[in-house]
Short mmCIF file of C-alpha atoms and ligand atoms in Angstrom, two decimals:
data_model
loop_
_atom_site.label_atom_id
_atom_site.label_comp_id
_atom_site.label_asym_id
_atom_site.label_seq_id
_atom_site.Cartn_x
_atom_site.Cartn_y
_atom_site.Cartn_z
CA MET I 1 74.27 -12.63 135.90
CA LEU I 2 72.00 -13.79 133.47
CA PHE I 3 70.17 -11.40 131.25
CA GLU I 4 66.75 -13.94 131.01
CA LEU I 5 63.42 -13.05 131.44
CA ASP I 6 62.10 -15.66 134.13
CA GLU I 7 59.58 -18.00 132.30
CA GLU I 8 56.19 -15.56 133.91
CA LYS I 9 57.81 -12.43 132.31
CA ARG I 10 58.58 -14.51 128.86
CA LEU I 11 55.04 -15.49 128.07
CA PHE I 12 53.67 -12.29 129.40
CA ARG I 13 55.70 -11.34 126.84
CA GLN I 14 54.44 -13.65 124.50
CA THR I 15 50.40 -12.66 125.19
CA VAL I 16 51.28 -9.13 124.66
CA ARG I 17 52.82 -10.48 121.59
CA ASP I 18 50.24 -11.98 119.66
CA PHE I 19 47.22 -9.42 121.24
CA ALA I 20 49.59 -7.24 118.86
CA GLU I 21 49.77 -9.28 115.85
CA GLN I 22 45.85 -10.46 116.09
CA GLU I 23 44.59 -7.71 117.25
CA ILE I 24 46.09 -4.09 116.15
CA ARG I 25 48.34 -5.78 112.69
CA PRO I 26 45.23 -5.74 110.76
CA HIS I 27 44.24 -2.28 111.96
CA VAL I 28 47.48 0.05 111.47
CA GLU I 29 47.08 1.25 108.89
CA ARG I 30 43.99 2.92 108.18
CA LEU I 31 44.78 3.95 111.88
CA TRP I 32 47.48 5.48 110.25
CA GLU I 33 45.08 6.58 106.88
CA THR I 34 42.97 8.08 109.36
CA GLY I 35 44.04 9.47 112.42
CA GLU I 36 41.11 7.39 113.97
CA PHE I 37 41.65 6.88 117.77
CA PRO I 38 41.38 2.73 117.68
CA TYR I 39 38.87 2.42 120.38
CA ASP I 40 38.25 -1.06 120.16
CA ILE I 41 41.74 -2.01 120.57
CA VAL I 42 42.13 0.39 124.46
CA ARG I 43 39.05 -0.62 125.20
CA LYS I 44 40.51 -4.56 124.86
CA MET I 45 43.66 -4.03 125.97
CA GLY I 46 41.63 -2.03 128.74
CA GLU I 47 39.64 -6.07 129.19
CA LEU I 48 43.57 -7.79 129.21
CA GLY I 49 44.88 -5.16 131.86
CA LEU I 50 47.29 -3.65 129.77
CA LEU I 51 45.74 -0.50 130.86
CA GLY I 52 46.61 -1.07 134.71
CA ILE I 53 50.40 -3.56 134.94
CA PRO I 54 52.01 -2.17 137.38
CA TRP I 55 49.94 -1.31 140.34
CA PRO I 56 48.43 -3.41 142.44
CA GLU I 57 45.20 -5.49 142.24
CA GLU I 58 43.50 -3.79 145.16
CA TYR I 59 43.68 -0.95 142.85
CA GLY I 60 42.08 -2.89 139.66
CA GLY I 61 45.63 -2.75 138.39
CA ALA I 62 47.28 -6.06 136.81
CA GLY I 63 49.62 -6.41 140.01
CA GLY I 64 52.72 -6.88 137.81
CA ASP I 65 55.59 -4.29 137.92
CA TYR I 66 57.80 -1.85 136.06
CA LEU I 67 59.56 -4.61 133.99
CA ALA I 68 56.28 -6.21 132.28
CA TYR I 69 55.45 -2.91 131.53
CA ALA I 70 58.25 -2.13 129.31
CA ILE I 71 58.24 -5.39 127.99
CA ALA I 72 54.24 -4.80 127.43
CA VAL I 73 55.05 -0.81 125.42
CA GLU I 74 58.12 -2.19 123.82
CA GLU I 75 55.87 -5.51 122.15
CA LEU I 76 53.11 -2.49 121.43
CA ALA I 77 55.55 -0.47 119.36
CA ARG I 78 56.90 -2.98 117.83
CA VAL I 79 53.62 -2.81 115.69
CA ASP I 80 52.24 0.44 115.88
CA GLY I 81 53.26 3.59 118.06
CA SER I 82 50.10 5.55 118.57
CA CYS I 83 48.80 2.40 120.20
CA ALA I 84 51.97 1.83 122.98
CA ILE I 85 51.80 5.72 123.77
CA THR I 86 48.33 6.08 124.62
CA VAL I 87 49.26 3.23 126.81
CA GLU I 88 52.45 4.41 128.24
CA ALA I 89 50.69 8.04 128.54
CA HIS I 90 48.21 6.71 130.90
CA ILE I 91 50.70 4.74 132.73
CA SER I 92 53.38 6.81 133.82
CA LEU I 93 51.55 10.02 133.14
CA GLY I 94 48.07 9.46 133.74
CA SER I 95 47.59 6.91 136.60
CA ALA I 96 50.60 7.27 138.24
CA PRO I 97 50.09 10.56 140.18
CA PHE I 98 47.24 9.34 141.60
CA TYR I 99 49.02 5.62 142.89
CA TYR I 100 52.39 7.49 143.73
CA TYR I 101 50.54 10.31 145.47
CA GLY I 102 46.64 9.84 146.04
CA THR I 103 44.98 9.59 149.16
CA GLU I 104 42.65 6.26 149.45
CA GLU I 105 40.19 8.16 148.62
CA GLN I 106 41.20 9.58 145.42
CA LYS I 107 42.71 6.39 144.82
CA ARG I 108 39.50 4.46 144.61
CA ASP I 109 37.99 7.01 142.79
CA TRP I 110 39.81 7.56 139.44
CA LEU I 111 43.37 5.35 140.11
CA VAL I 112 40.57 1.92 140.12
CA PRO I 113 38.39 2.65 136.68
CA LEU I 114 42.35 4.11 135.16
CA ALA I 115 44.08 0.69 136.13
CA GLN I 116 40.57 -1.20 134.86
CA GLY I 117 40.66 0.75 131.42
CA LYS I 118 37.37 2.29 131.67
CA MET I 119 38.79 5.61 131.42
CA LEU I 120 41.97 7.21 130.50
CA GLY I 121 44.28 9.36 132.35
CA ALA I 122 46.62 12.27 131.04
CA PHE I 123 49.30 14.55 132.41
CA GLY I 124 49.62 18.22 131.26
CA LEU I 125 53.05 19.65 132.19
CA THR I 126 54.13 21.36 128.90
CA GLU I 127 52.87 25.05 128.10
CA PRO I 128 53.57 27.12 125.17
CA GLU I 129 56.26 28.88 126.81
CA ALA I 130 57.50 26.17 129.55
CA GLY I 131 58.30 23.10 127.84
CA SER I 132 61.84 21.97 128.25
CA ASP I 133 61.98 24.64 130.65
CA ALA I 134 58.50 22.86 132.88
CA GLY I 135 59.29 24.73 135.89
CA ASN I 136 58.25 28.36 133.84
CA THR I 137 54.68 27.34 134.89
CA LYS I 138 51.97 30.02 133.52
CA THR I 139 48.83 28.32 134.88
CA ARG I 140 47.77 29.40 137.75
CA ALA I 141 44.89 27.53 141.26
CA GLU I 142 43.84 30.15 142.76
CA LEU I 143 41.76 28.96 146.39
CA ARG I 144 38.96 30.69 146.15
CA ASP I 145 36.19 29.05 148.80
CA GLY I 146 37.65 25.39 149.03
CA HIS I 147 37.51 25.50 145.82
CA TRP I 148 40.95 25.56 143.10
CA VAL I 149 40.36 28.46 140.22
CA ILE I 150 42.45 27.32 137.14
CA ASN I 151 43.42 29.20 134.46
CA GLY I 152 45.75 28.97 132.25
CA THR I 153 47.13 26.42 129.11
CA LYS I 154 48.66 23.16 128.59
CA CYS I 155 49.85 22.49 124.90
CA PHE I 156 50.82 18.46 123.27
CA ILE I 157 49.14 16.72 125.81
CA THR I 158 48.36 12.82 125.11
CA ASN I 159 45.10 10.82 125.71
CA PRO I 160 42.85 14.06 126.83
CA GLY I 161 40.37 14.38 124.28
CA THR I 162 38.78 11.14 123.60
CA GLU I 163 35.42 9.53 124.35
CA MET I 164 36.88 7.02 127.05
CA SER I 165 39.51 10.47 128.47
CA GLY I 166 38.39 10.59 132.10
CA VAL I 167 40.19 13.33 133.77
CA VAL I 168 43.91 15.81 133.23
CA THR I 169 46.70 15.90 136.07
CA ILE I 170 47.64 19.54 135.24
CA THR I 171 50.65 21.22 137.31
CA ALA I 172 49.97 24.53 138.38
CA VAL I 173 51.52 27.67 140.42
CA THR I 174 48.96 28.00 143.99
CA GLY I 175 51.95 29.88 144.65
CA ILE I 176 55.18 32.07 145.29
CA ARG I 177 57.44 30.82 147.74
CA PRO I 178 59.90 33.07 149.87
CA SER I 179 62.42 32.52 147.95
CA GLY I 180 60.41 33.85 145.51
CA LYS I 181 60.20 31.25 143.90
CA LYS I 182 57.27 29.75 142.41
CA GLU I 183 55.15 26.82 144.41
CA ILE I 184 54.17 24.16 141.90
CA SER I 185 51.32 21.97 142.65
CA ASN I 186 49.08 19.00 141.56
CA ILE I 187 45.94 19.38 141.02
CA PHE I 188 43.03 17.15 138.89
CA ILE I 189 40.49 18.00 136.70
CA PRO I 190 37.88 15.80 135.70
CA LYS I 191 36.66 15.93 132.06
CA GLY I 192 33.53 17.71 131.06
CA THR I 193 33.98 20.59 134.13
CA PRO I 194 33.03 23.59 132.83
CA GLY I 195 36.17 25.80 132.07
CA TYR I 196 38.45 22.88 131.17
CA ASN I 197 38.43 23.17 126.94
CA ILE I 198 39.58 20.75 124.99
CA ALA I 199 41.22 21.37 121.71
CA PRO I 200 41.21 19.42 117.94
CA LYS I 201 43.69 16.96 117.53
CA TYR I 202 46.98 18.16 116.10
CA ARG I 203 47.61 16.86 113.60
CA LYS I 204 50.87 15.20 113.56
CA MET I 205 54.26 14.33 111.89
CA GLY I 206 53.99 10.47 113.30
CA TRP I 207 51.44 9.06 116.10
CA HIS I 208 48.85 9.35 113.74
CA ALA I 209 45.96 7.97 115.21
CA SER I 210 47.09 8.69 118.94
CA ASP I 211 45.24 11.29 121.20
CA THR I 212 47.52 15.11 121.50
CA ARG I 213 45.25 18.53 122.07
CA GLU I 214 45.76 22.10 123.68
CA LEU I 215 44.52 22.41 127.01
CA ASN I 216 42.73 25.85 127.97
CA PHE I 217 41.08 26.70 131.29
CA VAL I 218 39.16 29.41 131.96
CA ASP I 219 38.02 30.43 135.74
CA CYS I 220 37.94 26.53 135.57
CA LYS I 221 37.01 25.20 139.49
CA VAL I 222 37.60 22.12 141.14
CA PRO I 223 36.99 21.35 145.05
CA GLU I 224 39.83 21.69 147.18
CA SER I 225 40.99 17.65 147.82
CA ASN I 226 41.69 17.57 143.94
CA LEU I 227 45.23 18.43 145.02
CA ILE I 228 47.13 15.20 144.75
CA GLY I 229 50.28 14.70 147.56
CA LYS I 230 51.13 18.00 148.70
CA ARG I 231 50.65 22.24 147.65
CA GLY I 232 53.86 22.86 146.62
CA GLU I 233 55.27 19.29 145.91
CA GLY I 234 54.48 19.34 141.79
CA PHE I 235 58.04 19.74 140.51
CA LYS I 236 59.18 17.07 142.41
CA GLN I 237 56.34 14.59 141.98
CA PHE I 238 56.21 14.84 138.30
CA LEU I 239 60.08 14.38 138.35
CA ASP I 240 59.63 11.19 139.91
CA CYS I 241 56.86 10.34 137.00
CA LEU I 242 59.13 11.28 134.21
CA ASP I 243 61.60 8.81 136.03
CA GLY I 244 59.30 5.58 135.32
CA GLY I 245 57.98 7.73 132.14
CA ARG I 246 61.29 7.80 130.52
CA ILE I 247 61.96 3.65 131.12
CA ALA I 248 58.73 3.20 129.52
CA ILE I 249 59.00 5.67 126.70
CA ALA I 250 63.14 4.30 126.63
CA ALA I 251 61.25 0.76 125.51
CA LEU I 252 58.42 2.18 123.22
CA ALA I 253 62.29 3.29 121.65
CA VAL I 254 63.27 -0.15 121.16
CA GLY I 255 59.79 -1.78 120.03
CA THR I 256 59.70 1.25 117.12
CA ALA I 257 63.62 0.05 116.50
CA GLN I 258 62.60 -3.86 116.44
CA GLY I 259 59.61 -3.08 114.12
CA ALA I 260 61.59 -1.45 111.75
CA PHE I 261 64.60 -3.73 111.62
CA GLU I 262 62.20 -6.95 111.37
CA GLU I 263 60.39 -5.27 108.58
CA ALA I 264 63.77 -3.85 106.71
CA LEU I 265 65.50 -8.19 107.42
CA ARG I 266 62.98 -9.83 105.80
CA TYR I 267 63.17 -7.09 102.70
CA ALA I 268 67.33 -7.67 102.61
CA LYS I 269 66.38 -11.17 101.99
CA GLU I 270 63.66 -10.81 99.88
CA ARG I 271 64.86 -8.03 97.68
CA VAL I 272 67.25 -9.60 94.62
CA GLN I 273 69.73 -6.28 92.91
CA PHE I 274 72.90 -7.87 91.07
CA GLY I 275 71.99 -10.89 90.84
CA GLN I 276 71.58 -11.95 94.52
CA PRO I 277 69.51 -10.72 98.18
CA ILE I 278 70.93 -7.34 98.52
CA GLY I 279 71.15 -8.64 102.45
CA LYS I 280 74.05 -10.33 100.70
CA PHE I 281 75.82 -7.43 100.06
CA GLN I 282 77.46 -6.33 102.88
CA GLY I 283 77.47 -2.44 103.48
CA VAL I 284 73.16 -3.66 103.56
CA SER I 285 74.63 -6.50 106.27
CA PHE I 286 76.66 -4.34 108.45
CA LYS I 287 73.60 -2.17 108.81
CA LEU I 288 71.69 -4.24 109.97
CA ALA I 289 74.25 -5.73 112.16
CA ASP I 290 74.52 -2.49 113.99
CA MET I 291 71.01 -2.56 114.51
CA ALA I 292 70.62 -5.92 116.31
CA THR I 293 73.84 -4.61 118.40
CA GLU I 294 72.41 -1.52 119.31
CA ILE I 295 68.41 -2.55 119.48
CA GLU I 296 69.64 -4.98 122.23
CA LEU I 297 72.16 -2.78 124.24
CA ALA I 298 69.32 -0.16 124.57
CA ARG I 299 66.80 -3.59 125.39
CA ASN I 300 69.46 -4.25 127.94
CA MET I 301 69.12 0.20 129.57
CA ALA I 302 65.16 -0.11 129.29
CA TYR I 303 65.47 -3.82 131.26
CA LYS I 304 67.79 -2.66 133.55
CA ALA I 305 66.43 0.91 134.70
CA ALA I 306 62.97 -1.61 135.45
CA ALA I 307 64.38 -3.51 138.04
CA MET I 308 66.00 -0.36 139.38
CA ARG I 309 63.08 1.29 139.85
CA ASP I 310 60.78 -2.34 140.94
CA ALA I 311 63.91 -2.42 143.23
CA GLY I 312 62.90 0.93 144.34
CA VAL I 313 66.82 2.00 144.39
CA PRO I 314 67.83 5.83 142.67
CA HIS I 315 67.68 5.20 139.15
CA THR I 316 67.10 8.93 137.91
CA LYS I 317 70.61 8.39 135.78
CA GLU I 318 69.53 4.91 134.56
CA ALA I 319 66.12 6.15 133.11
CA SER I 320 67.91 9.49 131.06
CA MET I 321 70.38 6.90 130.34
CA ALA I 322 68.10 4.65 128.56
CA LYS I 323 65.91 7.12 127.46
CA LEU I 324 68.56 8.85 125.29
CA PHE I 325 70.60 5.98 123.98
CA ALA I 326 67.12 4.13 122.93
CA SER I 327 65.51 7.43 121.48
CA GLU I 328 68.56 8.16 119.49
CA MET I 329 69.23 4.24 118.19
CA CYS I 330 65.70 4.12 117.26
CA MET I 331 66.33 6.91 115.03
CA ARG I 332 69.02 5.92 113.33
CA ALA I 333 68.16 1.98 112.85
CA ALA I 334 64.36 3.47 111.75
CA THR I 335 66.49 5.53 109.39
CA GLN I 336 69.01 2.32 108.80
CA ALA I 337 65.40 0.63 107.88
CA VAL I 338 64.25 3.12 105.49
CA GLN I 339 67.18 2.93 103.63
CA ILE I 340 67.69 -0.35 102.87
CA PHE I 341 63.87 -0.21 101.50
CA GLY I 342 65.20 2.74 98.54
CA GLY I 343 62.93 4.32 97.37
CA TYR I 344 59.83 2.05 98.18
CA GLY I 345 60.62 2.95 101.97
CA PHE I 346 60.01 6.62 100.86
CA MET I 347 56.43 5.24 99.99
CA GLU I 348 53.91 5.93 102.55
CA GLU I 349 52.46 2.14 102.11
CA TYR I 350 55.70 0.83 103.43
CA PRO I 351 55.46 -0.10 107.42
CA VAL I 352 59.29 1.74 107.61
CA SER I 353 58.12 5.01 106.27
CA ARG I 354 56.10 4.76 109.20
CA PHE I 355 58.78 3.45 111.84
CA PHE I 356 60.80 5.98 110.77
CA ARG I 357 58.02 8.96 111.27
CA ASP I 358 56.95 7.53 114.47
CA ALA I 359 61.33 7.73 115.65
CA LYS I 360 61.94 11.60 115.86
CA ILE I 361 59.65 11.76 118.57
CA LEU I 362 61.24 9.70 121.42
CA GLU I 363 64.27 12.28 121.31
CA ILE I 364 61.80 15.19 121.97
CA GLY I 365 58.76 13.31 124.37
CA GLU I 366 59.26 13.43 128.19
CA GLY I 367 62.16 15.57 128.55
CA THR I 368 64.35 15.81 124.71
CA SER I 369 67.92 14.63 124.08
CA GLU I 370 69.20 17.87 125.28
CA VAL I 371 67.46 17.37 128.55
CA GLN I 372 68.01 14.02 129.08
CA ARG I 373 72.23 15.00 128.46
CA MET I 374 71.53 17.84 131.35
CA VAL I 375 69.48 15.18 133.88
CA ILE I 376 72.72 13.35 133.57
CA SER I 377 75.55 15.46 133.32
CA ARG I 378 73.86 16.51 136.75
CA GLU I 379 74.03 13.17 138.18
CA LEU I 380 77.28 13.74 137.34
CA GLY I 381 78.24 16.48 139.54
CA LEU I 382 78.79 18.28 136.07
C1 LIG M 1 53.42 14.54 120.84
C2 LIG M 1 53.61 14.64 121.39
C3 LIG M 1 52.93 14.12 122.93
C4 LIG M 1 53.23 14.85 123.86
N1 LIG M 1 52.78 14.34 125.32
C5 LIG M 1 53.32 15.39 125.98
C6 LIG M 1 52.16 14.89 126.94
O1 LIG M 1 51.14 14.18 127.61
N2 LIG M 1 51.98 15.81 128.36
C7 LIG M 1 52.95 17.04 128.62
O2 LIG M 1 53.31 17.22 129.24
N3 LIG M 1 53.73 16.67 127.74
C8 LIG M 1 53.48 15.97 126.29
N4 LIG M 1 54.37 16.59 125.10
C9 LIG M 1 55.25 17.63 125.26
C10 LIG M 1 56.81 17.53 125.03
O3 LIG M 1 57.20 16.42 126.28
C11 LIG M 1 58.10 19.14 124.93
O4 LIG M 1 57.16 18.64 123.82
C12 LIG M 1 58.86 18.15 125.23
O5 LIG M 1 59.75 17.59 126.31
C13 LIG M 1 59.84 20.07 125.07
O6 LIG M 1 59.35 20.94 124.69
P1 LIG M 1 58.54 22.19 123.83
O7 LIG M 1 57.95 21.25 123.31
O8 LIG M 1 58.06 23.18 124.19
O9 LIG M 1 60.49 22.49 123.48
P2 LIG M 1 61.54 23.46 123.98
O10 LIG M 1 61.60 23.49 125.57
O11 LIG M 1 61.77 25.00 123.25
O12 LIG M 1 62.92 23.17 123.34
C14 LIG M 1 63.47 23.27 122.19
C15 LIG M 1 64.74 23.13 121.49
O13 LIG M 1 65.49 23.23 122.52
C16 LIG M 1 66.70 22.00 122.73
N5 LIG M 1 66.68 23.46 124.68
C17 LIG M 1 65.37 23.75 125.05
N6 LIG M 1 66.36 24.29 126.36
C18 LIG M 1 67.99 23.52 126.29
C19 LIG M 1 68.89 23.73 127.42
N7 LIG M 1 69.68 24.58 128.60
N8 LIG M 1 70.14 23.15 126.81
C20 LIG M 1 70.05 22.97 125.42
N9 LIG M 1 69.01 23.32 125.18
C21 LIG M 1 67.96 23.02 124.95
C22 LIG M 1 65.13 20.92 123.46
O14 LIG M 1 65.47 20.38 123.50
C23 LIG M 1 64.92 21.37 122.25
O15 LIG M 1 65.74 21.29 120.60
C24 LIG M 1 54.45 15.52 123.91
C25 LIG M 1 54.47 16.20 122.61
C26 LIG M 1 54.28 16.26 122.11
C27 LIG M 1 55.09 16.86 120.38
#
């Protein structure tokens, strides 16, 4: 068994790498400083097909697979985490529910423009009182005269408030089951619908240019046909979407770690102390050796989980393992990269400080490390 990407995937990686180097890298510092949403870059990514990589061409996608998507997210994150998470949240969270569960009409109306990069999509699961305990959703959707009337609040949602944002899919309680448990369904809400209020952007530790906001729904009315998939299957649907999302977050972590590693490797060869480059000291070179080893392992885990998703075999455990290991590895790698830069690593103008701040969220978003350990334990029969 050879762990080699085929020619097509290698070419694809190079294309995304070139794009990230030429179109994103020159703007990274400005975007970080200003927190501006990178409209030009996102539009260009749309033109390149990066906003619809895994979806079929008939739905406006690039006709690629999950592995290609993981590679793209990794390459974007190697240069800029904000651009990478914008693509990741758009595909895994904003577009996936339409592709996997949407009707033909919903796919034509929403998946096509999303996949073509004409609009951005978002997914609202998290609430102030329902984070890891996502089943504790309080947002309600009541069916009245052929419309869902939605009330509730979602927090920390990626991509809903930009000029390109077109739609958010949310989980909402649509009833109570005979067992007394909540019936949760997925419903999409076009931006601009009365009663759908979008708060200003959060100020964040990292991912400054990514769009993260609180959403509030007050008697927000959408047609009954905005239900995605079957009523009551919202929980199951988002768990499956999250399996895919976790693979992409693992890839995002690999890319972030790779970016930090490359900075540290270059610096270790240049920075002279005690009369020689610091990379010549075993205390520094072993750090870099460990980083390279762990990045390689995390990359293999992410690609394996992606290939399993592409093959249509169960991959919940592998997706969670990849996300858990890659995100924690990324935090370790980014910490060591800052260490190798010494005091300079603590300075804002050095990219390692940015990678360090971008790394932390990877242990939290799309299921914290603790949640991943819960999922893996469950898969082990515990
Ligand atoms: C930048 C950013 C972007 C995001 N984008 C989105 C998005 O697009 N859509 C969306 O729906 N959400 C999004 N989120 C939300 C994210 O998924 C949640 O923050 C995450 O799932 C954790 O939920 P919480 O913040 O409520 O933490 P909590 O669930 O309150 O957890 C707090 C701590 O308790 C631990 N904990 C909780 N329960 C247990 C347990 N049973 N055992 C052990 N430890 C436990 C957690 O691991 C964590 O360490 C985003 C968050 C951020 C910061």
